[in-house]
PDB file of C-alpha atoms and ligand atoms in Angstrom:
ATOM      1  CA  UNK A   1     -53.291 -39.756  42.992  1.00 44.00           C
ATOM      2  CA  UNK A   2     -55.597 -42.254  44.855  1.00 48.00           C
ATOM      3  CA  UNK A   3     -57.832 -44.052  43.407  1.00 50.00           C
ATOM      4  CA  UNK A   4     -61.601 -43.507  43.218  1.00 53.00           C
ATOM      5  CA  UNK A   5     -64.074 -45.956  43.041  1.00 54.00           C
ATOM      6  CA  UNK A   6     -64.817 -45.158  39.668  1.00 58.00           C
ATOM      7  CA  UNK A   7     -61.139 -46.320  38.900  1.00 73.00           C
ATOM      8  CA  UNK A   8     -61.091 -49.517  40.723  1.00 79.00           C
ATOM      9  CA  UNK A   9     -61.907 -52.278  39.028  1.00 86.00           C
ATOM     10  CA  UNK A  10     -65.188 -54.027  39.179  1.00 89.00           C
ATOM     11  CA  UNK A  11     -65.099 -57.085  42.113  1.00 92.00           C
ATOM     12  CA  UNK A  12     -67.854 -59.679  43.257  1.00 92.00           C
ATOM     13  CA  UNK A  13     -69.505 -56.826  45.176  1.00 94.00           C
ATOM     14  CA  UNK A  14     -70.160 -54.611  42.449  1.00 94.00           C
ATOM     15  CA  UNK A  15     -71.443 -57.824  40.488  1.00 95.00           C
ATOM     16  CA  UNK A  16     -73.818 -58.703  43.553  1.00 97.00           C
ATOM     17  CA  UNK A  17     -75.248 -55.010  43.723  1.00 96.00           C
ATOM     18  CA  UNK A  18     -75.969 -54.554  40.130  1.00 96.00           C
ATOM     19  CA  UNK A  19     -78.584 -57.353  40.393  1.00 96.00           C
ATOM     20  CA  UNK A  20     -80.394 -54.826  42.794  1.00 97.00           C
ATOM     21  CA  UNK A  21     -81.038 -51.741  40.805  1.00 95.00           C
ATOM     22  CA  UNK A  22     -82.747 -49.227  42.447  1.00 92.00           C
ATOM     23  CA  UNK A  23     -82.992 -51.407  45.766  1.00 93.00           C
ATOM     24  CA  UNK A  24     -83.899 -50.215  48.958  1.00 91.00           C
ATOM     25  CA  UNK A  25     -83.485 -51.188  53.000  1.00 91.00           C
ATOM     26  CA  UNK A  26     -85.728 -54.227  51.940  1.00 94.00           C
ATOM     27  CA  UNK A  27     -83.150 -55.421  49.597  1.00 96.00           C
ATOM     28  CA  UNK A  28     -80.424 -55.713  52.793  1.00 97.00           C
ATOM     29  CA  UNK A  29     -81.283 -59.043  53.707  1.00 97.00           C
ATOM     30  CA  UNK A  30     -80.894 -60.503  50.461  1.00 97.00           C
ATOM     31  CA  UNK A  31     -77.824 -58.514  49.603  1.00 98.00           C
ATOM     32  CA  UNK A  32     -75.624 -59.448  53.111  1.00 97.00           C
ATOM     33  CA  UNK A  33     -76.563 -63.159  51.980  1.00 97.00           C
ATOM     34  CA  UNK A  34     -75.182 -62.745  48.470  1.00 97.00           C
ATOM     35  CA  UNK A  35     -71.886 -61.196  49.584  1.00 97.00           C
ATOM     36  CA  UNK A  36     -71.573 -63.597  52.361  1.00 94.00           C
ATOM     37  CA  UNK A  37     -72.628 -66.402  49.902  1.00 93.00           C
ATOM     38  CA  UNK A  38     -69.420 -64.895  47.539  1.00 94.00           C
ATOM     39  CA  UNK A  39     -66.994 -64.007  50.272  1.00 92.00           C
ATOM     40  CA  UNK A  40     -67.304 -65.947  52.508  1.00 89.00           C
ATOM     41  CA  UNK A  41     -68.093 -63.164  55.411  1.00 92.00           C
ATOM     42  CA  UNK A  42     -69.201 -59.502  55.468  1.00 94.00           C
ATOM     43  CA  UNK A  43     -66.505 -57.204  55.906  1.00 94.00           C
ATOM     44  CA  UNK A  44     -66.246 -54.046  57.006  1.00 94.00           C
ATOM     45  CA  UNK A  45     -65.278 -53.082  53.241  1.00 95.00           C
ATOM     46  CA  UNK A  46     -68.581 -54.527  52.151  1.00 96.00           C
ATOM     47  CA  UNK A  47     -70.878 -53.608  54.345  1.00 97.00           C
ATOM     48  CA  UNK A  48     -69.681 -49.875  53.763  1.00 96.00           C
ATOM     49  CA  UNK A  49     -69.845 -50.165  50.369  1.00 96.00           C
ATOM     50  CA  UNK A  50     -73.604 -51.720  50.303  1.00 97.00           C
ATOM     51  CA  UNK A  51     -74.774 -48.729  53.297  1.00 97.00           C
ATOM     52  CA  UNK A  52     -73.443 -46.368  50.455  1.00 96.00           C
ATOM     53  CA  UNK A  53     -75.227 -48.460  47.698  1.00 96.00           C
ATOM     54  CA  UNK A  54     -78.892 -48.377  49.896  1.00 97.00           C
ATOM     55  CA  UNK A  55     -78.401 -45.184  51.434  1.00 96.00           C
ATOM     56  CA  UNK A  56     -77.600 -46.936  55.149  1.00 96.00           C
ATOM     57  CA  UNK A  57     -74.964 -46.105  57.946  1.00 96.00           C
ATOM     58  CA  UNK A  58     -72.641 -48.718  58.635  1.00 96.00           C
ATOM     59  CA  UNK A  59     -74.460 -49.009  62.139  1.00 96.00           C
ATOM     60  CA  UNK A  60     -77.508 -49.592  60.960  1.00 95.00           C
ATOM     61  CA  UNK A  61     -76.254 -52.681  59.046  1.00 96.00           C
ATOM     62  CA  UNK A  62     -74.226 -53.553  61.757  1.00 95.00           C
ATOM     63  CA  UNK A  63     -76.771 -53.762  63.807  1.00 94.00           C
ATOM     64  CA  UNK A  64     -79.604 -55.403  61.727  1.00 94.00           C
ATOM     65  CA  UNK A  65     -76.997 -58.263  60.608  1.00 93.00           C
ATOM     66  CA  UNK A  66     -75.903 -59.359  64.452  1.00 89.00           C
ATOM     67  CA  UNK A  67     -79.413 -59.880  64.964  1.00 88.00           C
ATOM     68  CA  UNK A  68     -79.068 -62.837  63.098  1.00 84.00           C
ATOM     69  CA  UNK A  69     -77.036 -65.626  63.474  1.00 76.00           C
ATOM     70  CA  UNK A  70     -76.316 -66.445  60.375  1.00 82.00           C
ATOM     71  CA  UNK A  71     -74.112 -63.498  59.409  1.00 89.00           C
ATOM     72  CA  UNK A  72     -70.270 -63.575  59.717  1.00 88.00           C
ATOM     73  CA  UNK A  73     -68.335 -60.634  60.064  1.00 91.00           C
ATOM     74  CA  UNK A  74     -64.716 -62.791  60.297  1.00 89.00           C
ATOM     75  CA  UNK A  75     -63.365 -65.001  57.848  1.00 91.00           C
ATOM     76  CA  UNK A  76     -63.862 -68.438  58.116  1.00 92.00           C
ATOM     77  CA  UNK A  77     -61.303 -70.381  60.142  1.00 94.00           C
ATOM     78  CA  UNK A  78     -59.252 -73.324  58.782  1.00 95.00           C
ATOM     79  CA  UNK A  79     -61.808 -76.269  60.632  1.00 96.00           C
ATOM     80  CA  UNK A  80     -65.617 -74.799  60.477  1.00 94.00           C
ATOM     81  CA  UNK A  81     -67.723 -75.977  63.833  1.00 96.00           C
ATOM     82  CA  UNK A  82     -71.403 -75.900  63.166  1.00 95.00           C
ATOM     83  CA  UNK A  83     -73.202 -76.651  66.438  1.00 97.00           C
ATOM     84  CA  UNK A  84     -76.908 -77.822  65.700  1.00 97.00           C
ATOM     85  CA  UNK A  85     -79.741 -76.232  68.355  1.00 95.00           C
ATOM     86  CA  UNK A  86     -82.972 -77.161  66.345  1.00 96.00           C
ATOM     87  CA  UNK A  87     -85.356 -78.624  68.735  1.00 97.00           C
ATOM     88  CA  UNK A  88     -84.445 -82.284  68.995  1.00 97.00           C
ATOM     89  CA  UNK A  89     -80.850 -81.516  69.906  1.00 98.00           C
ATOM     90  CA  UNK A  90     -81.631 -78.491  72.331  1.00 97.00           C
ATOM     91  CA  UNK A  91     -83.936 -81.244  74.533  1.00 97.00           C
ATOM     92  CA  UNK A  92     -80.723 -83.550  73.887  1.00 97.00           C
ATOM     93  CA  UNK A  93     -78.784 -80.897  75.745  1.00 96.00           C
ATOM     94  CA  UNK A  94     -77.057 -79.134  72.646  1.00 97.00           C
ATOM     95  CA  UNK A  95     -76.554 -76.054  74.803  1.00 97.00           C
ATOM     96  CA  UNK A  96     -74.257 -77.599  76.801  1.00 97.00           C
ATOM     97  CA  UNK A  97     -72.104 -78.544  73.826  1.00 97.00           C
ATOM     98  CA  UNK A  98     -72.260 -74.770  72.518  1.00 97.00           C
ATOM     99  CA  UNK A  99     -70.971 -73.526  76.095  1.00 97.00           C
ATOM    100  CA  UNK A 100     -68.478 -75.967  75.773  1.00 97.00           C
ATOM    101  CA  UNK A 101     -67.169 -75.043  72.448  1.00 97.00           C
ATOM    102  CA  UNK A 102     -67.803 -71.445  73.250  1.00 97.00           C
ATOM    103  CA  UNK A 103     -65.312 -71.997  76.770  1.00 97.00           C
ATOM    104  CA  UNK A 104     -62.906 -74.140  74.893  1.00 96.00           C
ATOM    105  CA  UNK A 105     -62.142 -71.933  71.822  1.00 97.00           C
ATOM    106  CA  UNK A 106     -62.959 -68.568  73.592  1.00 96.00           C
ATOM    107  CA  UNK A 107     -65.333 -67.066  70.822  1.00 94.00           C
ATOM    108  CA  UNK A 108     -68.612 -66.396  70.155  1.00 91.00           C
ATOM    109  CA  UNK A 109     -71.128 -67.602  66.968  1.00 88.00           C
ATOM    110  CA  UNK A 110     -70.134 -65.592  64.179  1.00 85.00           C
ATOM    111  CA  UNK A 111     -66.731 -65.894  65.357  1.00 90.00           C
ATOM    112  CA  UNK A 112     -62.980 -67.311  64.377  1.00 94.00           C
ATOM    113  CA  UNK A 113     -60.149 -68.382  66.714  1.00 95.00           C
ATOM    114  CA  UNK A 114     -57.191 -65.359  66.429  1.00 94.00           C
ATOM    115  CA  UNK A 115     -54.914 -68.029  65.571  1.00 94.00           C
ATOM    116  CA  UNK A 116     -57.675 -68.941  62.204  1.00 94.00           C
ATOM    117  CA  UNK A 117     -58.293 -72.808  63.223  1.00 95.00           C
ATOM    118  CA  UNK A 118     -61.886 -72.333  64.336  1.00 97.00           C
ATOM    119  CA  UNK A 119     -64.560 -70.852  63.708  1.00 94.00           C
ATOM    120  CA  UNK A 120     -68.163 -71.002  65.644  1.00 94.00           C
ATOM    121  CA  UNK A 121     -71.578 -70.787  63.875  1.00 91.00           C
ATOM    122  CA  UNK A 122     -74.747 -71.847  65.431  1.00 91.00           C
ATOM    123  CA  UNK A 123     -77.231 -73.199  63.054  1.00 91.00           C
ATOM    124  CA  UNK A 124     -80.831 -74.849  63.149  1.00 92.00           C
ATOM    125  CA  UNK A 125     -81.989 -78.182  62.598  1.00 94.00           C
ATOM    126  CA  UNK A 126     -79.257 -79.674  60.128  1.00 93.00           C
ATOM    127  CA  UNK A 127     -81.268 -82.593  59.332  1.00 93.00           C
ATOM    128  CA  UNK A 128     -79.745 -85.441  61.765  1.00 94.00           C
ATOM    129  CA  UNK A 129     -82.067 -85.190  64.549  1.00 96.00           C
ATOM    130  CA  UNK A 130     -81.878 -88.832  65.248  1.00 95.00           C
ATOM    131  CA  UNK A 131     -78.326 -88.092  66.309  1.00 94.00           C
ATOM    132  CA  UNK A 132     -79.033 -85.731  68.430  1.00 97.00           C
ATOM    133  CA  UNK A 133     -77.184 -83.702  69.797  1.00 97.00           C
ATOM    134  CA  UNK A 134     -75.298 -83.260  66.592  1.00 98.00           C
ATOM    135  CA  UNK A 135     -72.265 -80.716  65.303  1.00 98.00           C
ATOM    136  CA  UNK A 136     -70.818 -80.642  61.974  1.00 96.00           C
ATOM    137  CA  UNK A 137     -67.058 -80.081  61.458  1.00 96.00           C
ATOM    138  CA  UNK A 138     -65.832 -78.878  58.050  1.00 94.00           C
ATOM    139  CA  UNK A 139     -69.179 -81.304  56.501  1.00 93.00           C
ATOM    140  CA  UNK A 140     -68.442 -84.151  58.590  1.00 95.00           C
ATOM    141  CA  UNK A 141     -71.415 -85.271  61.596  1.00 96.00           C
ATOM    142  CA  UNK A 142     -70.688 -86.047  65.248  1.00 97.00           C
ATOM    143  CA  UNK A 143     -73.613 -87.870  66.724  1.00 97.00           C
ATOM    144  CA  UNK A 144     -74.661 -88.039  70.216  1.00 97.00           C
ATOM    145  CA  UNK A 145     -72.502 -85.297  71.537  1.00 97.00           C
ATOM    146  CA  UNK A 146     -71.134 -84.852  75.132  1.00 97.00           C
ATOM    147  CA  UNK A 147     -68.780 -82.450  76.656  1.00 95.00           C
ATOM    148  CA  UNK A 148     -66.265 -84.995  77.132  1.00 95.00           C
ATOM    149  CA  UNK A 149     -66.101 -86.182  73.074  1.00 96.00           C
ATOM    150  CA  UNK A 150     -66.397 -82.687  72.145  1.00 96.00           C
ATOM    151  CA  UNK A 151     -63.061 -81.772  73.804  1.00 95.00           C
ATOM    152  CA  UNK A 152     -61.850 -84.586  72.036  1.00 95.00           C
ATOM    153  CA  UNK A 153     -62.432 -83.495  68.565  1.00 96.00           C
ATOM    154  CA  UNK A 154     -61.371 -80.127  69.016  1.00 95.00           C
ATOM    155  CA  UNK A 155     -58.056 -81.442  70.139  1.00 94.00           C
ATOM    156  CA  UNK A 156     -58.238 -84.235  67.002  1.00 94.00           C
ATOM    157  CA  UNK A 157     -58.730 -81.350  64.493  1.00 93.00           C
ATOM    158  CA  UNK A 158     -56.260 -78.789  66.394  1.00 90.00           C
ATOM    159  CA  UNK A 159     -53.507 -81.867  65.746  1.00 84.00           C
ATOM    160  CA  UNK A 160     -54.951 -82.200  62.418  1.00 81.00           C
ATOM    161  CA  UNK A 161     -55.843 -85.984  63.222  1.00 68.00           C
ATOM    162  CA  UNK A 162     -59.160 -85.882  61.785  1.00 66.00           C
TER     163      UNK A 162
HETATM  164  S1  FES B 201     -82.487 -80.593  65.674  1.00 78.23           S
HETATM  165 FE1  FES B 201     -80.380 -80.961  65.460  1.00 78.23          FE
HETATM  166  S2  FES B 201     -80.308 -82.194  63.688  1.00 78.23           S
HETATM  167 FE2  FES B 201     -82.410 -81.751  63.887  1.00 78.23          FE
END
């Protein structure tokens, strides 16, 4: 017999969606933050069971969430990059650094490495614009970025030096 989801037991999802009763598309937002918040990304599990639980195709959600960058749709990989482009480090030349990283590791923002050491998300202003250009590695700051140092520290975490 397989099981239905009546019969599976109750998870974080089912937890996160009860505290939107009788929610509609405005609710999606919200809701992909809380399960990302929980799990750490949105997989294709959840996102089918929340297009079920507002009455949305898959696509849809798909398609609302890539439009912003701070959805995930792969687990997080072993060393997290954060690459800052609020305004300060954009003039500072941050988009340089997010090529870089991009070319180096071969993914995009949202993404993780197939091997599961990195993963890419772009975020704004992080609050060190005096060290701009600025990324953040697993919580830790790198200040006044350039190609060169940023090949560096990929290679320092990648050997687990840092
Ligand atoms: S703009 Fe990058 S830390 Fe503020």
């Amino acid at each position: 017999m397989t099981a239905t989801a009546l019969e599976r037991p109750r998870d974080a999802i089912d937890d996160i969606l009860a505290d939107y009763p009788n929610a509609g598309r405005e609710a999606l937002i919200p809701i992909l933050q809380d399960v990302q918040d929980r799990e750490g990304f949105l997989s294709r599990e959840s996102i089918g069971r929340i297009g079920q639980y507002l009455g949305l195709p898959a696509s849809k959600i798909y398609g609302v969430a890539t439009f912003y960058n701070q959805f995930r749709f792969q687990a997080l990989g072993k060393n997290h990059i954060q690459v800052c482009r609020g305004t300060a480090c954009h003039v500072k030349g941050s988009l340089s650094i997010l090529d870089a990283v991009r070319h180096e590791l071969k993914i995009e923002p949202g993404q993780t490495t197939k091997d599961g050491q990195f993963s890419l998300e772009v975020v704004a202003c992080i609050g060190a614009c005096g060290l701009a250009p600025v990324i953040c590695v697993n919580g830790e700051f790198f200040a006044t970025m350039t190609t060169a140092q940023l090949r560096q520290i990929l290679e320092d975490f990648r050997e687990g030096v840092q």
